[in-house]
PDB file of C-alpha atoms and ligand atoms in Angstrom:
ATOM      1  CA  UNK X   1      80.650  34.023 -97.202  1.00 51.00           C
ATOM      2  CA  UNK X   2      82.397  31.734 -94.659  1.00 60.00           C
ATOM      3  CA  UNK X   3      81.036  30.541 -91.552  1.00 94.00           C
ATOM      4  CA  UNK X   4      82.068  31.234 -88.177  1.00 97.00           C
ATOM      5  CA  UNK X   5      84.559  28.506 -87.139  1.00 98.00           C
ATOM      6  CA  UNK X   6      83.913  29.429 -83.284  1.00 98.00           C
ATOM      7  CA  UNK X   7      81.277  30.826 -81.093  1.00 98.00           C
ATOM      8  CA  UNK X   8      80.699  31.030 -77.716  1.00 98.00           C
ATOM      9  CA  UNK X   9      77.126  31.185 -76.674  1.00 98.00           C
ATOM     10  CA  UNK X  10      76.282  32.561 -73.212  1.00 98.00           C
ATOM     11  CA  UNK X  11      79.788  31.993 -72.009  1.00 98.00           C
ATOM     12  CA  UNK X  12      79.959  33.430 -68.411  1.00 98.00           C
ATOM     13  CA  UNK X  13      82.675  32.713 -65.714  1.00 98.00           C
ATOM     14  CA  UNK X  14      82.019  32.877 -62.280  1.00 98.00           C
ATOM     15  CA  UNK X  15      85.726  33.467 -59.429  1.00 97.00           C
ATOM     16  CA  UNK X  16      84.233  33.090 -55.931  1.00 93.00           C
ATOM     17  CA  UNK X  17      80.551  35.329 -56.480  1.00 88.00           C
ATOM     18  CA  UNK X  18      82.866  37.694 -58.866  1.00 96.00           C
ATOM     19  CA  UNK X  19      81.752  37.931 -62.371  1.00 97.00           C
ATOM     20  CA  UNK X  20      84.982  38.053 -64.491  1.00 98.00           C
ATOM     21  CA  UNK X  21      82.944  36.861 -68.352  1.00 98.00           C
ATOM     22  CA  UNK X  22      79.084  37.411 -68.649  1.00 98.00           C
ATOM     23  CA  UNK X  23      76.730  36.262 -71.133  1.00 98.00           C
ATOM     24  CA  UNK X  24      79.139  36.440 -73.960  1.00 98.00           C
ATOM     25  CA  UNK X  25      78.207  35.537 -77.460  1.00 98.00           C
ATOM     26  CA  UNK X  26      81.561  35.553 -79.455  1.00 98.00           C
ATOM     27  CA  UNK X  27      81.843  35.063 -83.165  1.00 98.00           C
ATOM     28  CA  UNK X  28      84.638  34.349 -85.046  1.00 98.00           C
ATOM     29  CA  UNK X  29      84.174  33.760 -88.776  1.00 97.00           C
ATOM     30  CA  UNK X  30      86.361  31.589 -90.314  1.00 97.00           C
ATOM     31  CA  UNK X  31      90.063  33.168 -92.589  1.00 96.00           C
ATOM     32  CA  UNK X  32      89.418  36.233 -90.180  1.00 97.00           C
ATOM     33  CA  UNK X  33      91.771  37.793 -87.455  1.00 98.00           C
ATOM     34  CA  UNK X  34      89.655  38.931 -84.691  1.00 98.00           C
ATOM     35  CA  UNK X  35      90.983  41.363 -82.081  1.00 98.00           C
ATOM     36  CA  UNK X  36      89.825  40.954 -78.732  1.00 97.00           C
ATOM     37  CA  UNK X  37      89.717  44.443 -77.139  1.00 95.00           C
ATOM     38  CA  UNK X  38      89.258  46.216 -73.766  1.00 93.00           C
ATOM     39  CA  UNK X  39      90.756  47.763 -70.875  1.00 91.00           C
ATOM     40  CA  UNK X  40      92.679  45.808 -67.968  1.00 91.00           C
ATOM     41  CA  UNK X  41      90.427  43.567 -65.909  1.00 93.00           C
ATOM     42  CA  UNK X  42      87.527  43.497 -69.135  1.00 95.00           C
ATOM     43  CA  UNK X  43      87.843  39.438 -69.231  1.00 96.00           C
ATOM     44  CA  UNK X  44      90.338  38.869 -72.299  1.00 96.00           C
ATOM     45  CA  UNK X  45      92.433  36.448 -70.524  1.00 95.00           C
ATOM     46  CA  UNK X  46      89.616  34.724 -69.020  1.00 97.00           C
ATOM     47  CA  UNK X  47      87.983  34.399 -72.106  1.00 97.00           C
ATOM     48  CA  UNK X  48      90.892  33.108 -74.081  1.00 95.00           C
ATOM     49  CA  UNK X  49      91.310  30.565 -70.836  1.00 95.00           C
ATOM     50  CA  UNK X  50      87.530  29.701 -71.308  1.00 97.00           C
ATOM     51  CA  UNK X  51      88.165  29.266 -75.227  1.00 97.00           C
ATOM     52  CA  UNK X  52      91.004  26.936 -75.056  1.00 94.00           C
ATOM     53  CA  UNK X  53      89.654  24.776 -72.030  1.00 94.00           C
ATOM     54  CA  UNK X  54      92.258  25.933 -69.223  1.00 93.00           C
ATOM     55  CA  UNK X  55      89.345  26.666 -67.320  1.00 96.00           C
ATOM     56  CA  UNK X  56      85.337  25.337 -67.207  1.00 97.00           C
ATOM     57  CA  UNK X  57      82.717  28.099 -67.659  1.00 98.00           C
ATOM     58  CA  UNK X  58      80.073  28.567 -65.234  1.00 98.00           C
ATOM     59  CA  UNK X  59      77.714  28.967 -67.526  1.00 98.00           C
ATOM     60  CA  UNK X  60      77.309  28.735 -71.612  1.00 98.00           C
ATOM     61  CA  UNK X  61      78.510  26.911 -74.274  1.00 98.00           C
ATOM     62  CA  UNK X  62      81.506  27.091 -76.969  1.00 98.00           C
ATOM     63  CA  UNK X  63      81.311  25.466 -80.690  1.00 98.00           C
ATOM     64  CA  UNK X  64      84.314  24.993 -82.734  1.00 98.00           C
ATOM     65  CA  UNK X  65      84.667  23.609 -86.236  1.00 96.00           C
ATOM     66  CA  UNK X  66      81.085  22.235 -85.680  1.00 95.00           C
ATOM     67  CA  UNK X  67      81.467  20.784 -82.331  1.00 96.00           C
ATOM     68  CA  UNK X  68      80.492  21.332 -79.143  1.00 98.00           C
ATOM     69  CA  UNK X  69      83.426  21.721 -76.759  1.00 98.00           C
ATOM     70  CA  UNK X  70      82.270  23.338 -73.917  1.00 97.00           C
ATOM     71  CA  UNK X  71      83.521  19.830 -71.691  1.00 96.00           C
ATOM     72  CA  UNK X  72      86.785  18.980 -73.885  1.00 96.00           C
ATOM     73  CA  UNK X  73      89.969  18.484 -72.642  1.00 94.00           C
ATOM     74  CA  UNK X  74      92.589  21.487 -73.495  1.00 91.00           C
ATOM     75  CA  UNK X  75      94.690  18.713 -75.160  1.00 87.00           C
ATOM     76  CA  UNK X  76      91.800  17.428 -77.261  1.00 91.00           C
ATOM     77  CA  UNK X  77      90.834  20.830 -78.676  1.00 93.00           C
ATOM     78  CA  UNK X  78      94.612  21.874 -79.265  1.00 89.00           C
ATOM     79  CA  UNK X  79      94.755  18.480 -81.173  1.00 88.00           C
ATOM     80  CA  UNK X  80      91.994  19.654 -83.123  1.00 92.00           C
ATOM     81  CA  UNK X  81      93.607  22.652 -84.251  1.00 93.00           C
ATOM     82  CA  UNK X  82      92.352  25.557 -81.685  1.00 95.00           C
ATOM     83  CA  UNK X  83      95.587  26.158 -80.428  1.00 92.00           C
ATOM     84  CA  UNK X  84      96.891  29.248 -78.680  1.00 91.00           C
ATOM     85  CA  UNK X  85     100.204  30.488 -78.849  1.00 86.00           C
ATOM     86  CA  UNK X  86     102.162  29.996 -75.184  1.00 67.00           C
ATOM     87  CA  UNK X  87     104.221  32.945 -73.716  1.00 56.00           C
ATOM     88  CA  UNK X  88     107.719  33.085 -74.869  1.00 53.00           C
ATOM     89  CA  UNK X  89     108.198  30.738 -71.422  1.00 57.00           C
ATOM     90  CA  UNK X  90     106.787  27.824 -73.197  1.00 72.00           C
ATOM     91  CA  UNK X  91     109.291  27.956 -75.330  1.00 86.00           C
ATOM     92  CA  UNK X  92     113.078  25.876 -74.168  1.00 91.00           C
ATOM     93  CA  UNK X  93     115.441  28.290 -73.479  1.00 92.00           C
ATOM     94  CA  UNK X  94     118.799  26.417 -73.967  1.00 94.00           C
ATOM     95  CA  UNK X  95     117.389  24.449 -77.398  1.00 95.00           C
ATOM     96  CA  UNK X  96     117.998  25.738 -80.291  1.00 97.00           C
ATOM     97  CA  UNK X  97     115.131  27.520 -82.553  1.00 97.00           C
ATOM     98  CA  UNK X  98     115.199  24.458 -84.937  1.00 96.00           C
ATOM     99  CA  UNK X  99     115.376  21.731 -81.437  1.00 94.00           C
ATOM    100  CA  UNK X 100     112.238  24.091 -80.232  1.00 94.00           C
ATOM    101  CA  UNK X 101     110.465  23.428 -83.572  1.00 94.00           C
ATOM    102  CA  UNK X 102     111.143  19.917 -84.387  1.00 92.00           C
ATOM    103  CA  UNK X 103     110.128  19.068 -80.486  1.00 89.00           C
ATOM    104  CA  UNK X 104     106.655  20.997 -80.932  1.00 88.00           C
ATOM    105  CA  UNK X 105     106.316  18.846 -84.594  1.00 88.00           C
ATOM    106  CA  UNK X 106     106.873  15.533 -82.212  1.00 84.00           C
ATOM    107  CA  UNK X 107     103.657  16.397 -80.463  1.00 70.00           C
ATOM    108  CA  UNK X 108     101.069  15.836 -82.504  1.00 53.00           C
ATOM    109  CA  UNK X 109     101.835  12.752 -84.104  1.00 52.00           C
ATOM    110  CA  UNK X 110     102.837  11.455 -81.165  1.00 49.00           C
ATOM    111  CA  UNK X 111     106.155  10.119 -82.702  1.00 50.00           C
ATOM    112  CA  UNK X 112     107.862   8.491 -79.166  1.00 53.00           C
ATOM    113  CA  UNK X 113     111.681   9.236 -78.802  1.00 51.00           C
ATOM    114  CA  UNK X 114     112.757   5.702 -79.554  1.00 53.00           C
ATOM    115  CA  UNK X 115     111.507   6.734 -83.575  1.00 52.00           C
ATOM    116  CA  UNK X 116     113.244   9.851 -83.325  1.00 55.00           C
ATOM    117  CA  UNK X 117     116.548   7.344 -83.486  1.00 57.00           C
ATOM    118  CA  UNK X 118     115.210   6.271 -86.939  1.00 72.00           C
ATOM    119  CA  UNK X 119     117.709   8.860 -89.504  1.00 78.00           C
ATOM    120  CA  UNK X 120     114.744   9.431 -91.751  1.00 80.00           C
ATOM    121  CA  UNK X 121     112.289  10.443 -89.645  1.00 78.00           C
ATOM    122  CA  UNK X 122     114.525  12.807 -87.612  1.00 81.00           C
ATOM    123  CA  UNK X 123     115.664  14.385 -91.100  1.00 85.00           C
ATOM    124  CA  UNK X 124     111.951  14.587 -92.553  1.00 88.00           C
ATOM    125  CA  UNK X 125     111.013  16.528 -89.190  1.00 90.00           C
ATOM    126  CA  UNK X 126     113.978  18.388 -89.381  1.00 93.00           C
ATOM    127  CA  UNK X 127     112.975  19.428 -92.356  1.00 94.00           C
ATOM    128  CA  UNK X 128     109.864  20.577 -91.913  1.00 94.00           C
ATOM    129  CA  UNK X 129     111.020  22.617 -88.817  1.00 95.00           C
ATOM    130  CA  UNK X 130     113.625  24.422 -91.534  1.00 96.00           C
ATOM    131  CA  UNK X 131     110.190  25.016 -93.597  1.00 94.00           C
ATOM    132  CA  UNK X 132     108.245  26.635 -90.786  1.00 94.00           C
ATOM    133  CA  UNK X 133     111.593  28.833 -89.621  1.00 96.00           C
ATOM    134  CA  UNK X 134     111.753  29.721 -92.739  1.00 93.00           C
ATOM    135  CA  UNK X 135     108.430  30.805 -93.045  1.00 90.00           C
ATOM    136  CA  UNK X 136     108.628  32.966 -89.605  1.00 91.00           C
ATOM    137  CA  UNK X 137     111.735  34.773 -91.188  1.00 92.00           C
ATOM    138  CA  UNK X 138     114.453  32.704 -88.751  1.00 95.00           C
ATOM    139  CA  UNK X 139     116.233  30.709 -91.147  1.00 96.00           C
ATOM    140  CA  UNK X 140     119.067  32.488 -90.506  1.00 97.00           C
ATOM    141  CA  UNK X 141     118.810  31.636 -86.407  1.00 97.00           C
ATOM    142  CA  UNK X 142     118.251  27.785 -87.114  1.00 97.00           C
ATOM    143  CA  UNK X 143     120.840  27.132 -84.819  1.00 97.00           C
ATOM    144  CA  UNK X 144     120.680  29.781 -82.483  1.00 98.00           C
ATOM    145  CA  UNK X 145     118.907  29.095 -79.083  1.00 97.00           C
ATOM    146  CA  UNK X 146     116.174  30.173 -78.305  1.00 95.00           C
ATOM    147  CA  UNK X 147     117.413  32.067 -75.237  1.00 95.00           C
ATOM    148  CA  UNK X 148     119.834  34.235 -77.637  1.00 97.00           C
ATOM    149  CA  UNK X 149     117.221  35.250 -80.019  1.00 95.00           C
ATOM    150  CA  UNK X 150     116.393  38.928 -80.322  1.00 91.00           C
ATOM    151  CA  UNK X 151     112.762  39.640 -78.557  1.00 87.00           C
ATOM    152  CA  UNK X 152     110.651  39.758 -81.509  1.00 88.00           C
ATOM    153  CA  UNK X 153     112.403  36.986 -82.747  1.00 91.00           C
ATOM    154  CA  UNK X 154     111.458  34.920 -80.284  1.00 91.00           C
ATOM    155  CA  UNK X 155     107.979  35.559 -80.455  1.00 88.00           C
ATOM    156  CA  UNK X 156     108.264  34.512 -84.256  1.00 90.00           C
ATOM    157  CA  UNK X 157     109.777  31.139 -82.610  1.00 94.00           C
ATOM    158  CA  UNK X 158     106.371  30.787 -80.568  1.00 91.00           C
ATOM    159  CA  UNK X 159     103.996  31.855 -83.911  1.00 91.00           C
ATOM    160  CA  UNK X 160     107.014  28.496 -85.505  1.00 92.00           C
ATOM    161  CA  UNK X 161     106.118  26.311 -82.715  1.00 92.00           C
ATOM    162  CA  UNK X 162     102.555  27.106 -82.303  1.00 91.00           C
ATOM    163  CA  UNK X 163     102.343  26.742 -86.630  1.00 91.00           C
ATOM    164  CA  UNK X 164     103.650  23.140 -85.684  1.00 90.00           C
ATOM    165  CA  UNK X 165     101.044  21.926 -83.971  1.00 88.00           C
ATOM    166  CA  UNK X 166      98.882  22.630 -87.080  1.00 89.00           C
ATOM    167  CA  UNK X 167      96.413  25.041 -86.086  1.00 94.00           C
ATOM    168  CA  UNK X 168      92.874  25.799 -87.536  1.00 96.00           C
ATOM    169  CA  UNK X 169      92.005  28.754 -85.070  1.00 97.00           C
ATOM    170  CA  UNK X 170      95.291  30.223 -83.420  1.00 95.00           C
ATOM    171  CA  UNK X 171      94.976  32.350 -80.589  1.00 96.00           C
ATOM    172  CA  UNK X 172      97.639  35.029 -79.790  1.00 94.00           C
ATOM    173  CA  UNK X 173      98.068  36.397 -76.516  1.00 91.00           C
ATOM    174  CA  UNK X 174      99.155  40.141 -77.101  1.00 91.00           C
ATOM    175  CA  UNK X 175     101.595  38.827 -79.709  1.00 90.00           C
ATOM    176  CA  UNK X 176     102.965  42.844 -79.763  1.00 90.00           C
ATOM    177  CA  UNK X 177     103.714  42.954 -75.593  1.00 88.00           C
ATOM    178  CA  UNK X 178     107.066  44.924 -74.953  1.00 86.00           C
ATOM    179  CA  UNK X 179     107.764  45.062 -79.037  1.00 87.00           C
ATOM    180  CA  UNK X 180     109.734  48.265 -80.456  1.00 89.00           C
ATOM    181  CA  UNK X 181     108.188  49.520 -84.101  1.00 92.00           C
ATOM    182  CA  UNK X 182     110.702  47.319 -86.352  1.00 90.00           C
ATOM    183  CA  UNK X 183     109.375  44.347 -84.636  1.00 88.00           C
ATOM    184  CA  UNK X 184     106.046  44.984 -84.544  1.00 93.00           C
ATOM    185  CA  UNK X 185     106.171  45.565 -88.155  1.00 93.00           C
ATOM    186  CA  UNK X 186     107.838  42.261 -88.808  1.00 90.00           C
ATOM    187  CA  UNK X 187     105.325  40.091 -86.626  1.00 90.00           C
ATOM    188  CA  UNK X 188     102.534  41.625 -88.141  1.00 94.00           C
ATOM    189  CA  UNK X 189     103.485  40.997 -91.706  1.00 94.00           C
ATOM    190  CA  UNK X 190     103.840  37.566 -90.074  1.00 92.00           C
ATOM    191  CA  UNK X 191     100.593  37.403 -88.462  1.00 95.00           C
ATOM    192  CA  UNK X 192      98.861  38.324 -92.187  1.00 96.00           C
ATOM    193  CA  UNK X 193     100.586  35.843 -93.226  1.00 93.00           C
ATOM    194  CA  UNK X 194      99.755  32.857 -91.174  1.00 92.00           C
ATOM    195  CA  UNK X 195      96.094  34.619 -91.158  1.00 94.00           C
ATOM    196  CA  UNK X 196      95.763  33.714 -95.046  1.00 94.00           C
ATOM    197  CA  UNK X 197      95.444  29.756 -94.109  1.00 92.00           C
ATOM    198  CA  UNK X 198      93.675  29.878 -91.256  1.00 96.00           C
ATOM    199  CA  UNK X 199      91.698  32.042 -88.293  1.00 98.00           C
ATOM    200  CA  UNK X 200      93.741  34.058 -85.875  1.00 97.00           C
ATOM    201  CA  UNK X 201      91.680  35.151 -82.499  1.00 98.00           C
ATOM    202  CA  UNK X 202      94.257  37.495 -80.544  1.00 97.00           C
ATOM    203  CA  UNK X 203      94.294  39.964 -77.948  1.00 96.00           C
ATOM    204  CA  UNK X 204      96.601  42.803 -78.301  1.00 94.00           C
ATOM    205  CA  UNK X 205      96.364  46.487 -76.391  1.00 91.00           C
ATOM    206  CA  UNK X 206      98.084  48.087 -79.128  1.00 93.00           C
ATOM    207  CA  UNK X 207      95.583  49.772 -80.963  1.00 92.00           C
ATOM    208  CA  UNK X 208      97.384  50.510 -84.837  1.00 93.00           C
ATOM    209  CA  UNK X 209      98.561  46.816 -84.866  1.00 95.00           C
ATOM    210  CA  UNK X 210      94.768  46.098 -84.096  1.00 96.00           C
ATOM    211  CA  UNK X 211      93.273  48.581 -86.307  1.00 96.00           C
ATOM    212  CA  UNK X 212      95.925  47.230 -89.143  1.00 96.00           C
ATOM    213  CA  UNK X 213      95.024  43.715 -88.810  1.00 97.00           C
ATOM    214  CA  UNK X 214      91.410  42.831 -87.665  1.00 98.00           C
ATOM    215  CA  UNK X 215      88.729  42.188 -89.562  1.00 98.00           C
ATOM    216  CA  UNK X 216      86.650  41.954 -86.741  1.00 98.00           C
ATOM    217  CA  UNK X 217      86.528  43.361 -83.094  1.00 97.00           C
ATOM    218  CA  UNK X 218      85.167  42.563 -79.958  1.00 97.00           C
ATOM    219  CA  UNK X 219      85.364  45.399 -77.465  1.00 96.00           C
ATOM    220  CA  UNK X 220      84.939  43.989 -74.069  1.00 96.00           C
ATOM    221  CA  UNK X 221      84.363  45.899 -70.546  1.00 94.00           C
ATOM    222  CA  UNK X 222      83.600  44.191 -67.222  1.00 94.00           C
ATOM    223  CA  UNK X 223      83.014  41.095 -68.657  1.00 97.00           C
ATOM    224  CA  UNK X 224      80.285  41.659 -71.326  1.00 97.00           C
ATOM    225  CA  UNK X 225      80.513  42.914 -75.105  1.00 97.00           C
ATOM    226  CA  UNK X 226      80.586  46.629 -75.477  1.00 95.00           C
ATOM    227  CA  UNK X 227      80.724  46.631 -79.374  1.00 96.00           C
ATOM    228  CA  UNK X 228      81.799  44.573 -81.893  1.00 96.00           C
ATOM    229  CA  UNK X 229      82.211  45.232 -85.861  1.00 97.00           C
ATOM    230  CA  UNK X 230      85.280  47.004 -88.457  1.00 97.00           C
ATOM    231  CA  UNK X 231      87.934  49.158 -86.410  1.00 95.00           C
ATOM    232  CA  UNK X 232      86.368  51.663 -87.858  1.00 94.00           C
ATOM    233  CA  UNK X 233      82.557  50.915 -86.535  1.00 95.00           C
ATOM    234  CA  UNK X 234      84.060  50.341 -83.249  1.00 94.00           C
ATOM    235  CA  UNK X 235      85.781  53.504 -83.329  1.00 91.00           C
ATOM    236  CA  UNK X 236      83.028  55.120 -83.972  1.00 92.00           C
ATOM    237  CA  UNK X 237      80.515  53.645 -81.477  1.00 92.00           C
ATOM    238  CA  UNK X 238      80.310  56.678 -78.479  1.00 91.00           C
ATOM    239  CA  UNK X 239      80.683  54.049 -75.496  1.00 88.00           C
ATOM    240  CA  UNK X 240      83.768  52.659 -76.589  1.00 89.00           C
ATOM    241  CA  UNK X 241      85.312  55.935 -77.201  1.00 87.00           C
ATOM    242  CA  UNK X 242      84.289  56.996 -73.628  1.00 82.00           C
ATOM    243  CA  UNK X 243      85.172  53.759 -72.035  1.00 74.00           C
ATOM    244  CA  UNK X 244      88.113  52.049 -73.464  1.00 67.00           C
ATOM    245  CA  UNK X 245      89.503  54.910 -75.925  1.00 56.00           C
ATOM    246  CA  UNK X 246      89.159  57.957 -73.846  1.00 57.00           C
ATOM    247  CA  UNK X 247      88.278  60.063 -76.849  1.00 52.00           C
ATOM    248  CA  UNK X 248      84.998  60.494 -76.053  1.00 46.00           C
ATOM    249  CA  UNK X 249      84.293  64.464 -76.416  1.00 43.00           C
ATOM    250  CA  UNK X 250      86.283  64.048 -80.012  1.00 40.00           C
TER     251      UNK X 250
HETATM  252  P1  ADP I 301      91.912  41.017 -68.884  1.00 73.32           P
HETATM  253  O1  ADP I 301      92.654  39.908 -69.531  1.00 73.32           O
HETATM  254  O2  ADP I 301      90.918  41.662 -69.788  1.00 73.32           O
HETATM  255  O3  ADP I 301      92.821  42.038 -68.254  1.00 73.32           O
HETATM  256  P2  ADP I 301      91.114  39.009 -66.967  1.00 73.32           P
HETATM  257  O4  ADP I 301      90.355  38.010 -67.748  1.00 73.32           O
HETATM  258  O5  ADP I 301      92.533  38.685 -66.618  1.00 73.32           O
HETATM  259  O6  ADP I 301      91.026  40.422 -67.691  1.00 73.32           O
HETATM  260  O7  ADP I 301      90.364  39.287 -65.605  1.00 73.32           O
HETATM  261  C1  ADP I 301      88.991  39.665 -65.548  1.00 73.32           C
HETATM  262  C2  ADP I 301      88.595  39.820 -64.096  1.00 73.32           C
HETATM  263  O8  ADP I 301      88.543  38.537 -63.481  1.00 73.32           O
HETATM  264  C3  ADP I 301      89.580  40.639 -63.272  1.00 73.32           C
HETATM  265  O9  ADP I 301      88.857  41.442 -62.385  1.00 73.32           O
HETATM  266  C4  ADP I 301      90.373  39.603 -62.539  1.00 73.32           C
HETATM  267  O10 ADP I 301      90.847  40.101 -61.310  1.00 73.32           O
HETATM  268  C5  ADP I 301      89.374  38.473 -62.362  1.00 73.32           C
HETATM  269  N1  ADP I 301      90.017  37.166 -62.326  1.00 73.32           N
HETATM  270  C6  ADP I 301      90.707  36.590 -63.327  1.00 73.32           C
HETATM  271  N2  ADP I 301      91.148  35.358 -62.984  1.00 73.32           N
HETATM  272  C7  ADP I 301      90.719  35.151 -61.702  1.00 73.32           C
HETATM  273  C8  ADP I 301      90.837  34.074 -60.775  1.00 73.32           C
HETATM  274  N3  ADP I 301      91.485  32.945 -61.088  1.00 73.32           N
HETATM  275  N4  ADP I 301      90.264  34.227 -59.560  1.00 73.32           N
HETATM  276  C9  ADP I 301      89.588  35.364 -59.238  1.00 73.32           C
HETATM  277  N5  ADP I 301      89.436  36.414 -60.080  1.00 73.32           N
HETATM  278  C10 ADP I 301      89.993  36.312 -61.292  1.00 73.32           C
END
């Protein structure tokens, strides 16, 4: 049995007197995906922002891999690995999906543009941005920018870039947002496939991709954890159904 490579303890977050994340004790075992559940408003976002350091919590604390990181930087805990995947946005527009990947591989080794010059190490980190196109299913858009991609492809691009920066824990921000069927079918074969080397903590709305791919939920509802366990515990627990489901007299 593997440990949990985050928790929050506590973890509360205060706007202005307004209560957006209360008292919440999230665990995330390690080689899981864990959906983060709940209608609009429940404290996803907040949490996620909490998780990754983009904001301070009030109150509470949050361990990853062992550590206490409640005060870290956001850059120190994405350079550890907890790294969450940035809206499509994030990623250059005008670059091409390989450009995208290669400048997202610069990152974390810090390799300065004046090395990028050197032949070998531009063709080693070109090759390793092939690799992780390749193993997002865009080796046929190598060259294609990223603004010309196909929608789901593009998110893909983001899982490519976000697999660059090495990730232990990788959080996905409703990775399935405005996705037809064929697409969400693709990223989600790509999701349990990324999930088999390391922990995925996302929060998606749609509920077959979540039922599909958790191992874990966390149903959340003003700020505090409704229910947590199997799709199918979850499902079954009468609160949820009533609050977030609306299936409650089923
Ligand atoms: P979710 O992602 O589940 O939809 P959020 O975490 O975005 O929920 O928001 C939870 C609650 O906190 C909402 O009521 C929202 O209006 C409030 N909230 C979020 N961010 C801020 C902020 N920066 N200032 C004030 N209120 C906020």
């Amino acid at each position: 049995m593997t440990g949990f490579i985050l928790e929050t303890e506590g973890l509360t977050k205060q706007f202005a007197g307004f209560v957006a994340v209360k008292d919440v004790h999230l665990k995330v075992r390690e080689g899981t995906i864990h959906a983060l559940i709940g209608p609009n408003g429940a404290g996803k976002t907040t949490c996620f922002n909490l998780i990754t350091k983009f904001l301070q919590p009030s109150a509470g604390t949050i361990r990853y891999d062992g550590k206490d990181i409640t005060k870290a930087a956001p850059h120190d805990v994405a350079q550890d690995g907890l790294v969450r995947s940035f809206q499509i946005s994030a990623v250059f527009p005008h670059l091409t999906a390989l450009e995208n990947v290669r400048l997202a591989l610069q990152r974390p080794t810090g390799l300065s543009f004046r090395f990028w010059k050197a032949e070998h190490v531009l063709e080693s980190l070109n090759e390793r941005a092939r690799d992780l196109l390749e193993a997002v299913g865009l080796s046929e858009f190598v060259e294609t920018p990223a603004v010309s991609l196909p929608y789901g492809r593009k998110r893909a691009l983001e899982i490519a870039t976000t697999l660059a920066l090495e990730p232990k824990v990788m959080l996905l921000d409703e990775p399935m947002a405005g996705m037809g069927h064929e697409d969400i079918a693709r990223v989600s074969a790509l999701i349990r496939k990324v999930s088999k080397d390391r922990t995925v903590l996302m929060v998606e709305h749609n509920l077959e991709v979540v039922a599909d791919l958790s191992d874990t939920i966390t149903v959340l509802q003003r700020g505090q954890i409704l229910a947590e366990g199997t799709y199918e515990e979850v499902s079954r627990n009468e609160e949820v159904r009533q609050a977030y489901m609306g299936t409650g007299d089923e």
